[in-house]
mmCIF file of C-alpha atoms and ligand atoms in Angstrom:
data_model
loop_
_atom_site.group_PDB
_atom_site.id
_atom_site.type_symbol
_atom_site.label_atom_id
_atom_site.label_comp_id
_atom_site.label_asym_id
_atom_site.label_seq_id
_atom_site.Cartn_x
_atom_site.Cartn_y
_atom_site.Cartn_z
ATOM 1 C CA MET A 1251 0.015 -0.073 0.302
ATOM 2 C CA ASN A 1252 1.390 3.298 -1.093
ATOM 3 C CA LEU A 1253 -0.914 5.478 1.033
ATOM 4 C CA LYS A 1254 -0.106 5.687 4.494
ATOM 5 C CA ASN A 1255 -0.682 7.840 7.606
ATOM 6 C CA GLY A 1256 -1.299 11.037 4.744
ATOM 7 C CA TRP A 1257 1.880 10.425 2.707
ATOM 8 C CA PHE A 1258 1.859 8.905 -0.682
ATOM 9 C CA SER A 1259 4.636 7.274 -1.394
ATOM 10 C CA GLU A 1260 5.831 6.416 -4.713
ATOM 11 C CA ILE A 1261 7.904 2.717 -4.485
ATOM 12 C CA CYS A 1262 8.807 1.239 -8.073
ATOM 13 C CA PRO A 1263 10.872 -2.017 -8.872
ATOM 14 C CA MET A 1264 12.545 0.178 -11.715
ATOM 15 C CA TRP A 1265 14.109 2.430 -9.152
ATOM 16 C CA PRO A 1266 14.540 0.542 -5.911
ATOM 17 C CA GLY A 1267 15.989 1.800 -2.676
ATOM 18 C CA VAL A 1268 14.001 5.074 -2.879
ATOM 19 C CA ALA A 1269 10.870 6.520 -2.557
ATOM 20 C CA LEU A 1270 8.890 10.218 -3.390
ATOM 21 C CA SER A 1271 6.705 10.829 -0.265
ATOM 22 C CA LEU A 1272 4.070 13.862 -0.818
ATOM 23 C CA GLU A 1273 1.815 14.745 2.089
ATOM 24 C CA ILE A 1274 -1.636 13.727 1.386
ATOM 25 C CA LYS A 1275 -5.029 16.571 1.976
ATOM 26 C CA GLU A 1276 -7.609 14.286 0.042
ATOM 27 C CA THR A 1277 -8.074 11.229 -1.948
ATOM 28 C CA LEU A 1278 -10.077 13.518 -4.479
ATOM 29 C CA TYR A 1279 -10.958 9.085 -7.295
ATOM 30 C CA SER A 1280 -9.239 5.814 -6.907
ATOM 31 C CA GLY A 1281 -11.136 3.933 -9.538
ATOM 32 C CA LYS A 1282 -9.484 0.972 -11.305
ATOM 33 C CA SER A 1283 -10.126 1.165 -15.086
ATOM 34 C CA LYS A 1284 -9.868 -1.686 -17.873
ATOM 35 C CA PHE A 1285 -5.732 -0.754 -18.087
ATOM 36 C CA GLN A 1286 -4.939 0.293 -14.386
ATOM 37 C CA GLN A 1287 -5.087 1.694 -11.220
ATOM 38 C CA ILE A 1288 -6.133 5.470 -11.288
ATOM 39 C CA ASP A 1289 -5.672 7.572 -8.421
ATOM 40 C CA LEU A 1290 -6.175 11.329 -8.363
ATOM 41 C CA TYR A 1291 -4.930 13.098 -4.792
ATOM 42 C CA GLN A 1292 -5.203 16.762 -3.578
ATOM 43 C CA THR A 1293 -1.530 16.815 -1.967
ATOM 44 C CA ARG A 1294 -0.581 19.247 0.807
ATOM 45 C CA HIS A 1295 2.095 21.405 -0.866
ATOM 46 C CA HIS A 1296 1.860 20.362 -4.943
ATOM 47 C CA GLY A 1297 -1.716 20.884 -5.783
ATOM 48 C CA LYS A 1298 -3.518 18.166 -7.576
ATOM 49 C CA MET A 1299 -1.909 14.451 -8.553
ATOM 50 C CA LEU A 1300 -2.360 12.112 -11.002
ATOM 51 C CA VAL A 1301 -1.144 8.702 -10.335
ATOM 52 C CA LEU A 1302 -1.244 5.323 -11.872
ATOM 53 C CA ASP A 1303 -0.637 1.567 -10.957
ATOM 54 C CA GLY A 1304 1.043 3.695 -8.131
ATOM 55 C CA ILE A 1305 3.517 5.974 -9.958
ATOM 56 C CA ILE A 1306 3.059 9.608 -10.102
ATOM 57 C CA GLN A 1307 2.553 10.908 -13.686
ATOM 58 C CA LEU A 1308 2.509 14.635 -12.724
ATOM 59 C CA THR A 1309 1.532 16.903 -9.651
ATOM 60 C CA GLU A 1310 0.659 20.429 -10.745
ATOM 61 C CA PHE A 1311 3.325 21.912 -8.833
ATOM 62 C CA ASP A 1312 5.700 20.978 -11.881
ATOM 63 C CA GLU A 1313 3.954 19.556 -14.723
ATOM 64 C CA PHE A 1314 4.667 22.438 -17.058
ATOM 65 C CA THR A 1315 8.468 21.027 -17.194
ATOM 66 C CA TYR A 1316 7.488 17.777 -18.816
ATOM 67 C CA GLN A 1317 4.891 18.581 -20.897
ATOM 68 C CA GLU A 1318 6.137 22.095 -22.341
ATOM 69 C CA MET A 1319 9.330 20.022 -23.225
ATOM 70 C CA MET A 1320 7.426 17.397 -24.944
ATOM 71 C CA ALA A 1321 5.213 19.455 -26.599
ATOM 72 C CA HIS A 1322 7.697 22.658 -28.006
ATOM 73 C CA LEU A 1323 11.106 20.774 -28.411
ATOM 74 C CA PRO A 1324 10.173 18.709 -31.280
ATOM 75 C CA LEU A 1325 7.659 21.435 -32.506
ATOM 76 C CA PHE A 1326 10.196 23.992 -33.179
ATOM 77 C CA SER A 1327 12.613 21.785 -34.421
ATOM 78 C CA HIS A 1328 10.267 21.064 -37.439
ATOM 79 C CA PRO A 1329 10.406 24.060 -39.551
ATOM 80 C CA GLU A 1330 6.810 23.367 -40.965
ATOM 81 C CA PRO A 1331 4.901 21.584 -38.520
ATOM 82 C CA LYS A 1332 0.878 20.732 -39.648
ATOM 83 C CA ASN A 1333 0.515 17.545 -38.632
ATOM 84 C CA ILE A 1334 0.908 15.925 -35.436
ATOM 85 C CA LEU A 1335 0.328 12.601 -33.375
ATOM 86 C CA VAL A 1336 0.115 12.304 -30.062
ATOM 87 C CA ILE A 1337 0.334 8.713 -28.517
ATOM 88 C CA GLY A 1338 -0.768 8.886 -24.369
ATOM 89 C CA GLY A 1339 -0.703 11.269 -21.895
ATOM 90 C CA GLY A 1340 -4.781 11.355 -21.609
ATOM 91 C CA ASP A 1341 -4.066 13.621 -18.707
ATOM 92 C CA GLY A 1342 -4.181 16.382 -21.782
ATOM 93 C CA GLY A 1343 -0.750 18.424 -20.853
ATOM 94 C CA VAL A 1344 1.186 17.527 -23.977
ATOM 95 C CA LEU A 1345 -2.001 18.349 -25.970
ATOM 96 C CA ARG A 1346 -2.936 22.007 -23.738
ATOM 97 C CA GLU A 1347 0.609 22.679 -25.389
ATOM 98 C CA ILE A 1348 0.547 21.629 -29.273
ATOM 99 C CA ASN A 1349 -2.923 23.424 -29.749
ATOM 100 C CA ARG A 1350 -0.415 26.937 -28.450
ATOM 101 C CA HIS A 1351 1.182 26.387 -32.067
ATOM 102 C CA THR A 1352 -1.171 28.423 -33.992
ATOM 103 C CA GLN A 1353 0.329 26.230 -37.477
ATOM 104 C CA VAL A 1354 -0.605 23.432 -36.574
ATOM 105 C CA GLU A 1355 -3.874 22.120 -38.748
ATOM 106 C CA LYS A 1356 -4.449 18.701 -37.457
ATOM 107 C CA ILE A 1357 -3.462 16.542 -34.000
ATOM 108 C CA ASP A 1358 -4.594 13.207 -33.850
ATOM 109 C CA PHE A 1359 -4.186 11.756 -30.439
ATOM 110 C CA CYS A 1360 -4.360 8.513 -29.970
ATOM 111 C CA GLU A 1361 -4.373 7.277 -25.745
ATOM 112 C CA ILE A 1362 -4.919 3.234 -24.688
ATOM 113 C CA ASP A 1363 -7.213 3.817 -22.061
ATOM 114 C CA GLU A 1364 -10.344 6.893 -21.991
ATOM 115 C CA ALA A 1365 -10.827 6.701 -18.305
ATOM 116 C CA VAL A 1366 -7.338 8.725 -18.112
ATOM 117 C CA ILE A 1367 -8.758 11.287 -20.367
ATOM 118 C CA ALA A 1368 -12.536 11.494 -17.942
ATOM 119 C CA VAL A 1369 -11.146 11.557 -14.685
ATOM 120 C CA SER A 1370 -8.649 14.105 -15.966
ATOM 121 C CA LYS A 1371 -10.966 16.353 -17.646
ATOM 122 C CA LYS A 1372 -13.233 16.091 -14.229
ATOM 123 C CA PHE A 1373 -10.242 16.901 -11.828
ATOM 124 C CA LEU A 1374 -7.258 18.634 -13.723
ATOM 125 C CA PRO A 1375 -8.904 21.413 -16.155
ATOM 126 C CA GLY A 1376 -6.083 23.196 -16.244
ATOM 127 C CA LEU A 1377 -4.044 20.315 -18.356
ATOM 128 C CA ALA A 1378 -7.225 18.508 -20.066
ATOM 129 C CA CYS A 1379 -8.000 21.506 -21.531
ATOM 130 C CA GLY A 1380 -6.970 21.375 -25.226
ATOM 131 C CA PHE A 1381 -9.866 18.138 -26.487
ATOM 132 C CA ASP A 1382 -12.237 20.382 -28.018
ATOM 133 C CA ASP A 1383 -10.106 22.108 -30.305
ATOM 134 C CA PRO A 1384 -11.568 21.568 -34.161
ATOM 135 C CA ARG A 1385 -7.379 20.120 -35.097
ATOM 136 C CA VAL A 1386 -7.623 17.400 -32.268
ATOM 137 C CA THR A 1387 -9.913 14.121 -33.289
ATOM 138 C CA VAL A 1388 -9.295 11.423 -30.263
ATOM 139 C CA HIS A 1389 -8.357 8.201 -30.495
ATOM 140 C CA ILE A 1390 -9.531 5.665 -28.002
ATOM 141 C CA GLY A 1391 -6.537 2.521 -29.224
ATOM 142 C CA GLU A 1392 -3.274 1.083 -28.255
ATOM 143 C CA GLY A 1393 -0.762 3.565 -30.362
ATOM 144 C CA ASN A 1394 1.543 0.353 -31.552
ATOM 145 C CA GLY A 1395 -1.864 -0.687 -33.830
ATOM 146 C CA PHE A 1396 -2.529 2.577 -34.533
ATOM 147 C CA VAL A 1397 0.586 3.794 -36.043
ATOM 148 C CA LYS A 1398 0.770 0.750 -37.923
ATOM 149 C CA ASN A 1399 -1.657 1.530 -40.241
ATOM 150 C CA LYS A 1400 -0.430 5.105 -41.350
ATOM 151 C CA THR A 1401 2.321 5.564 -43.738
ATOM 152 C CA ASN A 1402 4.270 9.200 -44.345
ATOM 153 C CA ALA A 1403 1.171 11.103 -42.213
ATOM 154 C CA TYR A 1404 3.108 13.173 -39.744
ATOM 155 C CA ASP A 1405 5.406 15.968 -39.275
ATOM 156 C CA VAL A 1406 5.921 15.395 -35.778
ATOM 157 C CA ILE A 1407 4.708 12.730 -33.207
ATOM 158 C CA ILE A 1408 4.965 12.693 -29.418
ATOM 159 C CA VAL A 1409 4.553 9.769 -27.509
ATOM 160 C CA ASP A 1410 4.195 10.387 -23.808
ATOM 161 C CA SER A 1411 3.383 7.186 -21.820
ATOM 162 C CA SER A 1412 3.981 5.888 -18.819
ATOM 163 C CA ASP A 1413 7.161 3.859 -17.774
ATOM 164 C CA PRO A 1414 7.777 0.883 -19.389
ATOM 165 C CA ILE A 1415 6.307 -1.531 -17.074
ATOM 166 C CA GLY A 1416 2.074 -1.669 -17.543
ATOM 167 C CA PRO A 1417 0.167 -1.036 -20.493
ATOM 168 C CA GLY A 1418 3.606 1.242 -21.069
ATOM 169 C CA GLU A 1419 5.536 -1.300 -22.034
ATOM 170 C CA ALA A 1420 4.864 -1.870 -25.850
ATOM 171 C CA LEU A 1421 5.587 1.581 -26.683
ATOM 172 C CA PHE A 1422 9.589 1.038 -25.774
ATOM 173 C CA GLN A 1423 9.780 -1.877 -28.557
ATOM 174 C CA LYS A 1424 12.074 -1.611 -31.952
ATOM 175 C CA SER A 1425 9.184 -2.844 -34.238
ATOM 176 C CA PHE A 1426 7.259 0.114 -32.261
ATOM 177 C CA TYR A 1427 9.411 2.799 -33.608
ATOM 178 C CA LYS A 1428 9.575 1.243 -36.679
ATOM 179 C CA GLY A 1429 6.264 2.375 -36.825
ATOM 180 C CA LEU A 1430 6.936 5.794 -35.889
ATOM 181 C CA LYS A 1431 9.461 6.428 -38.596
ATOM 182 C CA ASN A 1432 7.067 5.218 -41.573
ATOM 183 C CA ALA A 1433 4.497 6.778 -40.040
ATOM 184 C CA LEU A 1434 6.314 9.831 -40.340
ATOM 185 C CA LYS A 1435 6.520 12.576 -43.423
ATOM 186 C CA PRO A 1436 9.592 12.739 -45.249
ATOM 187 C CA CYS A 1437 11.569 15.612 -42.453
ATOM 188 C CA GLY A 1438 9.273 14.284 -39.572
ATOM 189 C CA ILE A 1439 10.518 14.083 -35.853
ATOM 190 C CA ILE A 1440 9.568 11.461 -33.022
ATOM 191 C CA ALA A 1441 10.036 12.918 -29.285
ATOM 192 C CA THR A 1442 9.531 9.861 -26.737
ATOM 193 C CA GLN A 1443 9.434 9.647 -23.674
ATOM 194 C CA GLY A 1444 12.672 8.832 -22.483
ATOM 195 C CA GLU A 1445 13.294 7.915 -18.668
ATOM 196 C CA SER A 1446 16.173 9.191 -16.534
ATOM 197 C CA ILE A 1447 19.773 9.432 -17.316
ATOM 198 C CA PHE A 1448 19.944 8.618 -13.091
ATOM 199 C CA MET A 1449 17.866 6.193 -12.485
ATOM 200 C CA HIS A 1450 17.097 4.279 -16.061
ATOM 201 C CA GLN A 1451 20.175 3.995 -17.430
ATOM 202 C CA GLU A 1452 19.291 0.874 -19.428
ATOM 203 C CA TRP A 1453 16.241 2.374 -20.910
ATOM 204 C CA VAL A 1454 18.072 5.408 -21.988
ATOM 205 C CA VAL A 1455 21.290 3.574 -23.654
ATOM 206 C CA THR A 1456 18.205 0.852 -24.990
ATOM 207 C CA LEU A 1457 15.754 3.554 -26.838
ATOM 208 C CA ALA A 1458 19.237 5.234 -27.532
ATOM 209 C CA ARG A 1459 20.229 2.363 -29.415
ATOM 210 C CA ILE A 1460 16.992 1.890 -31.404
ATOM 211 C CA THR A 1461 16.752 5.398 -32.271
ATOM 212 C CA ARG A 1462 20.062 5.763 -33.790
ATOM 213 C CA GLY A 1463 19.183 2.541 -35.844
ATOM 214 C CA LEU A 1464 16.745 4.128 -36.995
ATOM 215 C CA PHE A 1465 16.837 7.906 -37.538
ATOM 216 C CA PRO A 1466 20.036 9.428 -39.385
ATOM 217 C CA ILE A 1467 19.509 12.274 -36.351
ATOM 218 C CA GLN A 1468 18.715 10.985 -32.685
ATOM 219 C CA ALA A 1469 19.412 13.097 -29.684
ATOM 220 C CA TYR A 1470 18.722 13.193 -26.032
ATOM 221 C CA ALA A 1471 16.878 15.676 -23.875
ATOM 222 C CA ASN A 1472 17.584 15.946 -20.362
ATOM 223 C CA ILE A 1473 14.110 18.083 -17.779
ATOM 224 C CA CYS A 1474 13.890 19.109 -14.774
ATOM 225 C CA VAL A 1475 10.726 17.352 -12.605
ATOM 226 C CA PRO A 1476 11.333 17.641 -9.701
ATOM 227 C CA THR A 1477 8.553 14.992 -9.052
ATOM 228 C CA TYR A 1478 9.685 12.421 -10.903
ATOM 229 C CA PRO A 1479 12.254 9.729 -9.330
ATOM 230 C CA GLY A 1480 15.695 11.732 -9.797
ATOM 231 C CA GLY A 1481 14.412 14.603 -10.391
ATOM 232 C CA SER A 1482 14.842 15.263 -14.138
ATOM 233 C CA ILE A 1483 13.218 12.995 -17.099
ATOM 234 C CA GLY A 1484 14.575 12.716 -20.939
ATOM 235 C CA ILE A 1485 12.794 13.370 -23.914
ATOM 236 C CA CYS A 1486 14.349 10.473 -26.619
ATOM 237 C CA MET A 1487 14.977 11.807 -30.066
ATOM 238 C CA GLY A 1488 14.673 10.875 -33.366
ATOM 239 C CA SER A 1489 14.326 13.076 -36.694
ATOM 240 C CA LEU A 1490 14.616 12.035 -40.648
ATOM 241 C CA GLY A 1491 15.938 15.831 -41.409
ATOM 242 C CA PRO A 1492 15.535 18.614 -39.658
ATOM 243 C CA GLU A 1493 18.662 19.827 -37.216
ATOM 244 C CA LEU A 1494 17.199 18.762 -33.296
ATOM 245 C CA LEU A 1495 19.986 20.856 -31.291
ATOM 246 C CA THR A 1496 19.018 24.399 -31.853
ATOM 247 C CA PRO A 1497 15.661 25.681 -33.125
ATOM 248 C CA ALA A 1498 14.747 25.943 -36.487
ATOM 249 C CA ARG A 1499 11.813 28.771 -35.346
ATOM 250 C CA ILE A 1500 12.833 31.416 -32.506
ATOM 251 C CA ILE A 1501 9.349 31.844 -30.054
ATOM 252 C CA SER A 1502 7.398 34.564 -30.596
ATOM 253 C CA GLN A 1503 7.205 36.967 -27.819
ATOM 254 C CA PRO A 1504 2.796 36.349 -27.373
ATOM 255 C CA LEU A 1505 3.361 32.229 -27.452
ATOM 256 C CA GLN A 1506 7.229 32.561 -24.913
ATOM 257 C CA ASP A 1507 4.366 34.800 -22.251
ATOM 258 C CA GLN A 1508 2.238 31.866 -22.079
ATOM 259 C CA LEU A 1509 5.519 29.128 -21.092
ATOM 260 C CA LYS A 1510 6.811 28.746 -17.488
ATOM 261 C CA TYR A 1511 9.411 26.619 -18.932
ATOM 262 C CA TYR A 1512 10.225 26.616 -22.644
ATOM 263 C CA THR A 1513 12.572 29.469 -24.400
ATOM 264 C CA THR A 1514 15.263 29.303 -26.668
ATOM 265 C CA GLN A 1515 18.086 29.128 -24.338
ATOM 266 C CA ILE A 1516 16.465 25.734 -22.400
ATOM 267 C CA HIS A 1517 15.667 24.399 -26.199
ATOM 268 C CA LYS A 1518 19.177 23.832 -26.538
ATOM 269 C CA ALA A 1519 20.873 23.582 -22.869
ATOM 270 C CA ALA A 1520 18.132 20.486 -22.382
ATOM 271 C CA PHE A 1521 20.884 18.511 -25.098
ATOM 272 C CA VAL A 1522 24.062 19.225 -22.873
ATOM 273 C CA LEU A 1523 24.494 16.703 -21.248
ATOM 274 C CA PRO A 1524 26.590 15.616 -18.287
ATOM 275 C CA HIS A 1525 29.727 13.789 -18.362
ATOM 276 C CA PHE A 1526 28.807 10.329 -17.888
ATOM 277 C CA ALA A 1527 25.287 10.812 -19.754
ATOM 278 C CA GLN A 1528 27.605 11.934 -22.598
ATOM 279 C CA LYS A 1529 29.087 9.041 -22.222
ATOM 280 C CA LEU A 1530 26.688 6.758 -22.107
ATOM 281 C CA MET A 1531 25.420 7.994 -25.466
ATOM 282 C CA LYS A 1532 28.228 7.431 -27.305
ATOM 283 C CA GLU A 1533 28.521 3.830 -26.353
ATOM 284 C CA ALA A 1534 24.937 3.110 -27.014
HETATM 285 N N1 SPD B 2471 7.812 7.615 -14.131
HETATM 286 C C1 SPD B 2471 6.651 8.393 -14.761
HETATM 287 C C2 SPD B 2471 7.059 9.195 -16.078
HETATM 288 C C3 SPD B 2471 5.253 10.134 -16.925
HETATM 289 C C4 SPD B 2471 5.312 10.052 -17.850
HETATM 290 N N2 SPD B 2471 4.200 10.209 -18.465
HETATM 291 C C5 SPD B 2471 3.201 11.761 -17.842
HETATM 292 C C6 SPD B 2471 2.466 11.834 -18.583
HETATM 293 C C7 SPD B 2471 2.108 13.221 -18.130
HETATM 294 N N3 SPD B 2471 1.462 14.296 -19.391
#
């Protein structure tokens, strides 16, 4: 049981021997969907928190760091992103960020668990605010199967998955990445949840190997997320054309004013890795 004496502790075999604990004021929702246990807590100091199968997906305190970078890094790396696919991210945070891009014309949004969308719409309106945008089409189903039927369809694909245990597992396999590549237009870019350089080095290396084998340009970006294991998480990126390390377009002032984390400087800095992580990437 991860809720004890008013504290939630995130205990997971993927990061043995360490647990982040947050003080809970109230459980707002707790239920089992077809795929996973969904819990929504009001924490005492970090706003609301979404937990799937005992693992923290987001807190209102720091969700902007992850959602902004997952969306704006690939979208600003692409010279003209018009057709976008999002797999996962049923809370809607990444979608909220994509919707800020006025040149985007069409967004396919594929989420396996419609209950996550429903709970987020009810309890996290600050995140799940983009589903009614006329550019968005929601597909409920498995991401792997969805991309298999797509060829030459998207400028940018973003995979906002949970960890590679439970429903997210298929999204960390080479066959899935082959499907992503096939679904991209010739100059397309993918950005996938890339785990932590401190806590999940095997996964970071595995994803680097997979993407390097499939894409001419590959990179790993680091994001600070205080409530994720080790305080950071990565984005694994692959590109069929555009450079990734510097943005293809400079952000406009009105869009910059809406954001809290992403800037042109943060875009470049996110790819600057500590020496041990550079070595990991080289050896991958
Ligand atoms: N260890 C948790 C990783 C969760 C990544 N996905 C979060 C979804 C937020 N939109």
